[in-house]
């Protein structure tokens, strides 16, 4: 997915009957071949993660009444040249203040409360934000965002949170919100991330987990009009966007956060409004989420990238065979081979839970299963046709241009979709809602620590020896000021135990040159690049607006 550069050994077991062997032999190459050919539609611009030892200069500032956790899209995340945050104990956090990082897409939304004078701040989450592989990057984003929320809530127990994500970051935002909203407290009353009551709003721009028929405000009293507690009407109709999210495995309810979620989707944005009955394309998406799409995009199908494709496709094939082999009555069932492929190709599928039924011979009674072969083959054909009624129309519509075309791609509608039925664009509506939430009665204050990475710290792609970050922590409240606090890079002097759940080393993306290509839309000139290193290393406190 995208933002600035738009862009988620086993051997085959004996199946148990000769008829199953025949079906597998006939169906496997055709189905997997179609899936591989369709992977071309799952490509969008790269960035590689790196590990680095971080030297920190810390300054202590006031907590904010509301902090917006912001997760941008592909290629649009803080890098190792960006000033990063540390927690109250001096441990590095994978996040940076929006004063120190700019996203063309999310800035107007997440900075609106601060710009309106509310006691609010926004932080951008650092995560790989790439397609190598998509699901690994998204999961890292979920872990990083959860760690940042947890750390801030421990230091600032009265702070309220909003969560905002776009494109690849929208998937991260959805998963974090679902984790928080569906969590149950431990015996001591604590939550794994944060009390759901502390999360006042969630904004998801291009929701890949959206279900068929969902309105913009799932779980709200008026799911097509407004989130609970905010009286401004978003739109005057009750027509949902078509289709569903391209990643139905990430779908689900928001639990305690129902009514506090804005899930925006534009018709034609295939990430959130993919038509139903495109099972072959869905299979291709499932496979693509596990491939190094960045490498394929840059290098083509080489020995290295081809090996990765073969590994993923081979694993899916073996999982499908094992899944069928575990059910002695599979030939008599209505489940098709395509159904099995869709199940086992889903990222996170646990093939170890399947126990194949190994047979050296076919018992006489089981030969009756061969009588099901004609019916099974007919079911395969019918299912392939019925579940792909929209596959050819989608392919013929040029899905890449439809969704990601720079001038008119529907993935960018959220900043320009105001019309007679919708007075504000989705992004403007989200900005006004977050501003309203931030202006609600103040919460308890505590201390938040900001820090910057040293400009001369050495970046490396090899994993460094894990060390405990040490620093001298002083709890001091600094009054709001427009003058930056002076600060020099100071080596650690005292061991401080880490905050639970916050890593002492962080994974940040390195800066790489991304070639401009027809598959990489170029933002308008004059837009500040988020990957441009700062010219100074002076720490800036969170300003009070």
Short mmCIF file of N, CA and C in Angstrom, two decimals, residues 82-87 90-97 449-453:
data_model
loop_
_atom_site.label_atom_id
_atom_site.label_comp_id
_atom_site.label_asym_id
_atom_site.label_seq_id
_atom_site.Cartn_x
_atom_site.Cartn_y
_atom_site.Cartn_z
N UNK A 82 15.52 10.64 11.86
CA UNK A 82 14.48 11.46 12.45
C UNK A 82 14.63 11.49 13.96
N UNK A 83 14.32 12.63 14.58
CA UNK A 83 14.32 12.72 16.04
C UNK A 83 13.28 11.74 16.59
N UNK A 84 13.70 10.90 17.52
CA UNK A 84 12.81 9.89 18.05
C UNK A 84 12.45 10.20 19.49
N UNK A 85 11.43 9.55 19.99
CA UNK A 85 11.00 9.69 21.37
C UNK A 85 11.70 8.66 22.25
N UNK A 86 11.84 8.99 23.54
CA UNK A 86 12.20 8.00 24.54
C UNK A 86 11.14 8.03 25.61
N UNK A 87 11.01 6.94 26.34
CA UNK A 87 10.01 6.89 27.40
C UNK A 87 10.55 7.55 28.66
N UNK A 90 13.98 6.62 29.72
CA UNK A 90 15.08 6.85 28.80
C UNK A 90 15.24 5.80 27.72
N UNK A 91 14.32 4.85 27.65
CA UNK A 91 14.40 3.83 26.61
C UNK A 91 13.85 4.37 25.29
N UNK A 92 14.47 4.02 24.16
CA UNK A 92 14.00 4.55 22.88
C UNK A 92 12.65 3.99 22.48
N UNK A 93 11.84 4.82 21.87
CA UNK A 93 10.54 4.42 21.37
C UNK A 93 10.50 4.56 19.85
N UNK A 94 9.83 3.68 19.15
CA UNK A 94 9.74 3.77 17.69
C UNK A 94 8.68 4.78 17.25
N UNK A 95 8.92 6.04 17.57
CA UNK A 95 7.97 7.09 17.22
C UNK A 95 8.66 8.44 17.25
N UNK A 96 8.07 9.40 16.56
CA UNK A 96 8.60 10.76 16.54
C UNK A 96 7.44 11.74 16.55
N UNK A 97 7.67 12.92 17.11
CA UNK A 97 6.64 13.95 17.13
C UNK A 97 6.36 14.44 15.71
N UNK A 449 8.60 12.34 27.62
CA UNK A 449 9.99 12.63 27.30
C UNK A 449 10.18 12.59 25.80
N UNK A 450 10.87 13.60 25.27
CA UNK A 450 11.20 13.60 23.84
C UNK A 450 12.70 13.49 23.68
N UNK A 451 13.14 12.98 22.56
CA UNK A 451 14.57 12.82 22.34
C UNK A 451 14.89 12.88 20.87
N UNK A 452 16.16 13.01 20.58
CA UNK A 452 16.62 13.01 19.19
C UNK A 452 17.73 12.01 18.99
N UNK A 453 17.80 11.45 17.81
CA UNK A 453 18.89 10.56 17.48
C UNK A 453 20.11 11.38 17.11
#
